[in-house]
Amino acid sequence: MFNIKETIEKIYRESLDVKSYERILIIGDSFDHEKNTLQDRKFIARCFKDVADKFGYFLKMFFYESGKIHGEEPPVTLWVECLGRDFCNNLFKDIPYEFIKDKRVALEDLLKYKDKIDKNIFPDIVIAISYYSTSHTLFRKFLNYLGCRYASMPMVEKEMFAGPLNVDYNDLEKRTLMLAEKLKGYRAVGIKNNSGTDIVVNFEGTKINCDTGNLKERGSFGNLPAGEVYLAPRLKGTNGRICIEYFMGKKLIKPVFMDFKEGLVTDLTGDNEAVSQLNKILKDERNRVIAELGFGTNRGAKNPENVLEAEKVDGTCHIAIGDNITFGGNNRATIHIDFVIFNPEFRWLS
């Protein structure tokens, strides 16, 4: 049986490089999924706490009421926990929380309130083990701007501590940066697989981001497990179809085919239940936009059912719809949903 706490020691040491004077905040939501239970995530949080206690780190845990989808802004209670009541009273007096939740507020809108932040509670490090991802939120982006290091671990599972979290972080960083350099030599990529994916994605001149697992610098952000190169594609010139084999944590009986024209979702066919769920999401035009193209680089990642791990599997790629304002795009949407493409073949276009 693998030892979760040994891997957590490795994360503290090799990924986060925690200092004795730093404040760590573990955050999680209340969502209870049959394959990703609240009980399991609280167990993981306690393991982080036990290891922190062993090394004399200050660590606090805070669980909040769950949202309903990835990329949704967390509730006011979490803003208060991280930034203080005075900050939140002043902010929400002028800008209703509903505006933030609806993605109508930019980072710049928050900056004039930053002198109200309670520096006695502001975390140096946030480890987010919520079920629903906080990666693509204004909350996360604001904390990073203020200097917090943010490790996003949505849907984290105990088994990950034996595989994609227990890797050589120096090697992972090196290989991820090498792939990023390769992408800089191309303007687009054609992606095909035997399941029916056939799409060309234009990324000419876009910012290329790396999730290497190195979260040592002030204001750094990434997933754990880490291991991807990702970018916000151009809409014009992005056309084709992707095959969605897994959705909402399970393998679909029938795959869903999602068609794109000039970077926008135009059609869905396949599994009736999944198509129905996606059509509800796509009623908001902002959610129809291709948000991300990413490439996995983590050789320890294997599980196709958990998108946090699946998108990191070495050799895969993934496409997302929705929000990309936090990593170089200009689409501010209420959601961010990733779809992993397995066994892809790439045609690089220069």
Coordinates of C-alpha atoms in Angstrom, one line a residue:
M1 CA 0.0 0.0 0.0
F2 CA 1.4 3.4 -1.0
N3 CA 1.9 6.1 1.6
I4 CA -0.1 9.3 0.9
K5 CA 1.9 11.2 3.4
E6 CA 5.2 10.4 1.8
T7 CA 4.0 11.9 -1.5
I8 CA 2.6 15.0 0.4
E9 CA 6.1 15.5 1.9
K10 CA 7.4 15.4 -1.7
I11 CA 4.8 18.0 -2.8
Y12 CA 5.7 20.3 0.1
R13 CA 9.4 19.9 -0.7
E14 CA 9.7 19.6 -4.5
S15 CA 6.7 21.4 -5.8
L16 CA 5.8 24.1 -3.2
D17 CA 9.1 24.5 -1.4
V18 CA 7.2 25.5 1.8
K19 CA 8.9 27.9 4.2
S20 CA 8.4 27.6 8.0
Y21 CA 6.9 31.1 8.2
E22 CA 4.3 30.6 5.5
R23 CA 0.5 30.2 6.0
I24 CA -1.1 27.3 4.1
L25 CA -4.9 27.1 3.5
I26 CA -6.5 23.9 2.4
I27 CA -9.9 24.6 0.8
G28 CA -12.6 22.2 -0.4
D29 CA -16.2 22.2 -1.3
S30 CA -19.1 20.1 0.1
F31 CA -19.9 18.2 -3.1
D32 CA -20.2 14.4 -2.5
H33 CA -19.6 12.3 -5.7
E34 CA -19.9 8.5 -5.7
K35 CA -16.4 8.2 -7.1
N36 CA -14.9 11.2 -5.4
T37 CA -16.5 11.4 -1.9
L38 CA -16.3 14.3 0.5
Q39 CA -15.1 11.9 3.1
D40 CA -12.1 10.9 0.9
R41 CA -11.2 14.6 0.2
K42 CA -11.4 15.4 3.9
F43 CA -9.1 12.4 4.6
I44 CA -6.6 13.9 2.1
A45 CA -6.9 17.3 3.8
R46 CA -6.1 15.7 7.1
C47 CA -3.0 14.0 5.6
F48 CA -1.8 17.4 4.4
K49 CA -2.4 18.7 7.9
D50 CA -0.6 15.9 9.6
V51 CA 2.5 16.4 7.4
A52 CA 2.4 20.1 7.9
D53 CA 2.3 19.5 11.7
K54 CA 5.3 17.2 11.4
F55 CA 7.4 20.0 9.8
G56 CA 6.0 22.8 11.9
Y57 CA 4.0 24.5 9.1
F58 CA 0.9 26.5 9.8
L59 CA -2.0 25.0 8.0
K60 CA -5.7 25.7 8.2
M61 CA -8.6 23.8 6.5
F62 CA -11.8 25.4 5.2
F63 CA -14.7 23.7 3.5
Y64 CA -17.4 25.7 1.8
E65 CA -20.8 25.1 0.2
S66 CA -20.4 23.5 -3.3
G67 CA -21.2 25.1 -6.6
K68 CA -22.6 23.1 -9.5
I69 CA -20.0 23.2 -12.2
H70 CA -16.2 23.6 -12.9
G71 CA -15.2 27.3 -13.2
E72 CA -17.9 28.7 -11.1
E73 CA -16.9 31.4 -8.6
P74 CA -16.7 30.1 -5.0
P75 CA -19.1 31.6 -2.4
V76 CA -18.6 34.7 -0.4
T77 CA -17.6 32.7 2.7
L78 CA -14.4 31.7 1.0
W79 CA -13.6 35.3 0.0
V80 CA -14.0 36.3 3.6
E81 CA -11.8 33.4 4.8
C82 CA -8.9 34.4 2.5
L83 CA -9.3 38.2 2.3
G84 CA -11.1 39.3 5.4
R85 CA -14.5 40.7 6.3
D86 CA -13.5 44.4 5.8
F87 CA -12.3 43.8 2.3
C88 CA -15.5 41.8 1.4
N89 CA -17.8 44.4 3.0
N90 CA -16.3 47.2 0.9
L91 CA -16.1 45.1 -2.3
F92 CA -19.6 43.7 -2.2
K93 CA -21.1 47.0 -1.2
D94 CA -20.0 48.4 -4.5
I95 CA -19.9 45.3 -6.7
P96 CA -22.7 42.7 -6.0
Y97 CA -21.4 39.2 -5.7
E98 CA -23.8 38.1 -8.4
F99 CA -21.8 40.2 -10.9
I100 CA -18.7 38.3 -10.0
K101 CA -20.4 35.0 -10.2
D102 CA -21.8 35.9 -13.6
K103 CA -18.2 36.8 -14.8
R104 CA -19.1 40.4 -15.3
V105 CA -16.1 41.7 -13.2
A106 CA -12.5 41.9 -14.2
L107 CA -9.4 41.7 -12.1
E108 CA -8.8 45.4 -12.4
D109 CA -12.1 46.1 -10.8
L110 CA -10.9 44.5 -7.5
L111 CA -7.6 46.3 -7.2
K112 CA -8.9 49.5 -5.6
Y113 CA -10.0 47.4 -2.6
K114 CA -6.7 45.6 -2.0
D115 CA -5.6 47.9 0.9
K116 CA -8.6 46.5 2.8
I117 CA -7.2 43.0 2.8
D118 CA -6.5 41.4 6.2
K119 CA -2.8 40.6 5.9
N120 CA -3.0 38.6 9.2
I121 CA -5.1 35.9 7.5
F122 CA -4.1 36.1 3.8
P123 CA -2.6 32.7 2.8
D124 CA 0.8 32.3 1.3
I125 CA -0.3 29.0 -0.2
V126 CA -3.7 27.7 -1.2
I127 CA -4.2 24.0 -1.9
A128 CA -7.6 23.6 -3.4
I129 CA -9.1 20.1 -3.1
S130 CA -12.6 21.0 -4.1
Y131 CA -14.6 18.7 -6.4
Y132 CA -15.4 21.5 -8.7
S133 CA -12.4 23.4 -10.1
T134 CA -11.5 26.9 -9.0
S135 CA -8.7 27.2 -11.6
H136 CA -10.6 29.4 -14.0
T137 CA -12.1 31.9 -11.5
L138 CA -11.5 35.5 -10.7
F139 CA -11.1 34.4 -7.0
R140 CA -8.0 32.3 -7.9
K141 CA -6.6 34.9 -10.3
F142 CA -6.9 37.7 -7.7
L143 CA -5.1 35.6 -5.0
N144 CA -2.3 34.9 -7.5
Y145 CA -2.1 38.6 -8.3
L146 CA -1.7 39.3 -4.6
G147 CA 1.2 36.8 -4.4
C148 CA -0.5 33.7 -3.2
R149 CA 0.8 30.4 -4.6
Y150 CA -2.2 28.3 -5.7
A151 CA -2.2 24.6 -6.2
S152 CA -5.5 23.5 -7.8
M153 CA -6.4 19.9 -7.2
P154 CA -10.1 19.4 -8.3
M155 CA -11.5 15.9 -8.0
V156 CA -8.2 14.7 -6.4
E157 CA -8.3 11.0 -5.5
K158 CA -6.2 9.0 -3.0
E159 CA -4.8 6.8 -5.8
M160 CA -3.2 9.9 -7.5
F161 CA -0.7 10.0 -4.7
A162 CA 0.8 6.8 -6.0
G163 CA 0.9 7.8 -9.6
P164 CA 0.8 11.3 -11.2
L165 CA 1.5 13.2 -7.9
N166 CA 4.5 10.9 -7.1
V167 CA 6.7 11.9 -10.0
D168 CA 10.1 13.4 -10.5
Y169 CA 9.1 17.1 -10.6
N170 CA 12.4 18.3 -12.1
D171 CA 12.0 15.8 -15.0
L172 CA 8.3 16.8 -15.5
E173 CA 9.2 20.5 -15.7
K174 CA 12.0 19.8 -18.2
R175 CA 9.9 17.8 -20.6
T176 CA 6.9 20.2 -20.3
L177 CA 9.1 23.2 -21.2
M178 CA 10.6 21.3 -24.1
L179 CA 7.1 20.7 -25.6
A180 CA 6.2 24.3 -25.1
E181 CA 9.3 25.3 -27.1
K182 CA 8.3 23.0 -29.9
L183 CA 4.8 24.6 -30.1
K184 CA 6.4 28.0 -30.6
G185 CA 7.5 26.9 -34.1
Y186 CA 4.0 26.2 -35.4
R187 CA 0.8 28.2 -36.0
A188 CA -1.8 25.4 -35.9
V189 CA -2.2 21.6 -35.4
G190 CA -4.4 19.0 -37.0
I191 CA -5.7 16.4 -34.5
K192 CA -7.1 13.0 -35.5
N193 CA -7.9 9.7 -33.7
N194 CA -9.7 6.5 -34.5
S195 CA -12.7 7.5 -32.4
G196 CA -13.7 10.2 -34.9
T197 CA -11.8 13.3 -33.8
D198 CA -10.7 15.4 -36.8
I199 CA -10.0 19.0 -36.1
V200 CA -7.6 21.8 -36.9
V201 CA -6.8 24.2 -34.1
N202 CA -5.3 27.6 -34.9
F203 CA -3.0 29.0 -32.2
E204 CA -0.9 31.4 -34.2
G205 CA 0.7 34.1 -31.9
T206 CA -1.1 33.0 -28.7
K207 CA 0.5 32.8 -25.3
I208 CA 1.8 29.3 -24.5
N209 CA 1.4 28.3 -20.8
C210 CA 3.1 25.5 -18.9
D211 CA 1.8 23.5 -15.9
T212 CA 5.1 22.0 -14.7
G213 CA 4.4 21.4 -11.0
N214 CA 6.9 24.1 -10.0
L215 CA 4.9 26.3 -7.6
K216 CA 7.8 27.8 -5.7
E217 CA 7.6 31.4 -7.0
R218 CA 5.4 34.1 -5.5
G219 CA 2.0 34.2 -7.3
S220 CA 2.5 30.9 -9.2
F221 CA -0.4 28.8 -10.2
G222 CA -0.9 25.2 -11.4
N223 CA -2.7 21.9 -11.1
L224 CA -1.5 19.1 -9.0
P225 CA -1.2 16.6 -10.6
A226 CA 0.8 18.8 -13.0
G227 CA 2.0 18.2 -16.5
E228 CA 0.5 20.0 -19.5
V229 CA 1.2 22.7 -22.1
Y230 CA -1.9 24.8 -22.8
L231 CA -3.1 27.8 -24.7
A232 CA -6.2 29.8 -25.7
P233 CA -6.7 29.1 -29.4
R234 CA -7.7 31.5 -32.1
L235 CA -11.3 31.2 -33.2
K236 CA -10.8 31.9 -36.8
G237 CA -9.3 28.9 -38.5
T238 CA -10.3 26.4 -35.8
N239 CA -12.7 23.9 -37.4
G240 CA -13.7 20.3 -37.2
R241 CA -15.0 17.7 -34.8
I242 CA -13.9 16.1 -31.5
C243 CA -15.1 12.8 -30.0
I244 CA -16.0 13.0 -26.3
E245 CA -15.6 9.5 -24.7
Y246 CA -15.8 10.6 -21.0
F247 CA -18.0 13.2 -19.5
M248 CA -18.8 14.1 -15.9
G249 CA -16.4 11.5 -14.5
K250 CA -17.7 8.4 -16.4
K251 CA -17.3 6.7 -19.7
L252 CA -20.2 7.3 -22.0
I253 CA -22.2 4.4 -23.5
K254 CA -22.2 6.3 -26.8
P255 CA -19.6 9.0 -27.4
V256 CA -20.6 12.6 -28.1
F257 CA -19.4 14.4 -31.2
M258 CA -18.9 18.1 -30.8
D259 CA -18.5 20.2 -34.0
F260 CA -16.7 23.5 -34.2
K261 CA -16.9 26.2 -36.9
E262 CA -14.5 29.2 -36.6
G263 CA -14.0 28.3 -32.9
L264 CA -17.6 28.0 -31.9
V265 CA -19.6 24.8 -31.0
T266 CA -22.2 24.4 -33.8
D267 CA -23.6 20.9 -33.2
L268 CA -23.7 18.0 -30.8
T269 CA -24.7 14.4 -31.5
G270 CA -24.5 11.1 -29.5
D271 CA -25.3 10.1 -26.0
N272 CA -28.7 11.6 -25.3
E273 CA -28.2 12.4 -21.6
A274 CA -24.7 14.0 -22.2
V275 CA -26.0 16.0 -25.2
S276 CA -28.9 17.2 -23.1
Q277 CA -26.6 18.4 -20.3
L278 CA -24.2 20.1 -22.7
N279 CA -27.0 21.8 -24.6
K280 CA -28.2 23.4 -21.3
I281 CA -24.6 24.7 -20.8
L282 CA -24.4 25.9 -24.4
K283 CA -27.5 28.1 -24.0
D284 CA -25.1 30.8 -22.8
E285 CA -23.3 31.8 -26.0
R286 CA -20.1 32.5 -24.0
N287 CA -19.9 28.7 -23.3
R288 CA -19.8 27.8 -27.0
V289 CA -16.3 29.2 -27.4
I290 CA -13.3 26.9 -27.7
A291 CA -11.3 28.0 -24.6
E292 CA -8.3 25.8 -24.5
L293 CA -6.0 23.4 -26.3
G294 CA -3.7 21.4 -24.0
F295 CA -1.2 18.6 -24.2
G296 CA -0.4 16.2 -21.4
T297 CA 3.1 15.4 -20.3
N298 CA 2.8 13.4 -17.0
R299 CA 4.1 9.8 -17.4
G300 CA 2.5 8.8 -14.1
A301 CA -1.0 9.8 -15.1
K302 CA -3.2 6.9 -16.3
N303 CA -6.9 7.3 -15.2
P304 CA -9.2 8.3 -18.1
E305 CA -12.3 8.9 -16.0
N306 CA -10.9 11.7 -13.8
V307 CA -10.3 14.7 -16.1
L308 CA -7.8 16.3 -13.7
E309 CA -5.6 13.2 -14.3
A310 CA -6.7 12.3 -17.8
E311 CA -5.7 15.7 -19.3
K312 CA -2.2 15.2 -17.9
V313 CA -1.7 11.7 -19.5
D314 CA 1.5 11.9 -21.6
G315 CA 0.6 11.9 -25.3
T316 CA -3.0 13.0 -24.9
C317 CA -4.4 16.4 -25.8
H318 CA -7.6 18.1 -24.6
I319 CA -9.9 20.8 -25.8
A320 CA -12.1 22.9 -23.5
I321 CA -15.0 25.2 -23.9
G322 CA -15.9 28.3 -21.9
D323 CA -13.7 30.7 -19.9
N324 CA -10.1 31.4 -20.8
I325 CA -9.7 34.9 -19.4
T326 CA -7.3 33.6 -16.8
F327 CA -4.6 32.3 -19.2
G328 CA -4.4 34.5 -22.2
G329 CA -7.8 34.4 -23.8
N330 CA -10.5 37.0 -23.9
N331 CA -13.7 34.9 -23.3
R332 CA -15.2 35.5 -19.9
A333 CA -17.7 32.7 -19.3
T334 CA -19.4 31.0 -16.4
I335 CA -17.8 27.6 -16.9
H336 CA -14.7 25.8 -18.2
I337 CA -15.1 22.2 -19.2
D338 CA -12.3 20.0 -20.6
F339 CA -12.7 17.1 -23.0
V340 CA -9.7 14.7 -23.3
I341 CA -8.8 13.3 -26.7
F342 CA -7.1 9.9 -26.4
N343 CA -4.5 8.3 -28.8
P344 CA -4.3 11.4 -31.0
E345 CA -2.2 11.8 -34.1
F346 CA -0.8 15.3 -34.7
R347 CA -0.1 17.2 -37.9
W348 CA 1.9 20.3 -37.1
L349 CA 1.3 23.3 -39.4
S350 CA 3.9 26.0 -39.7

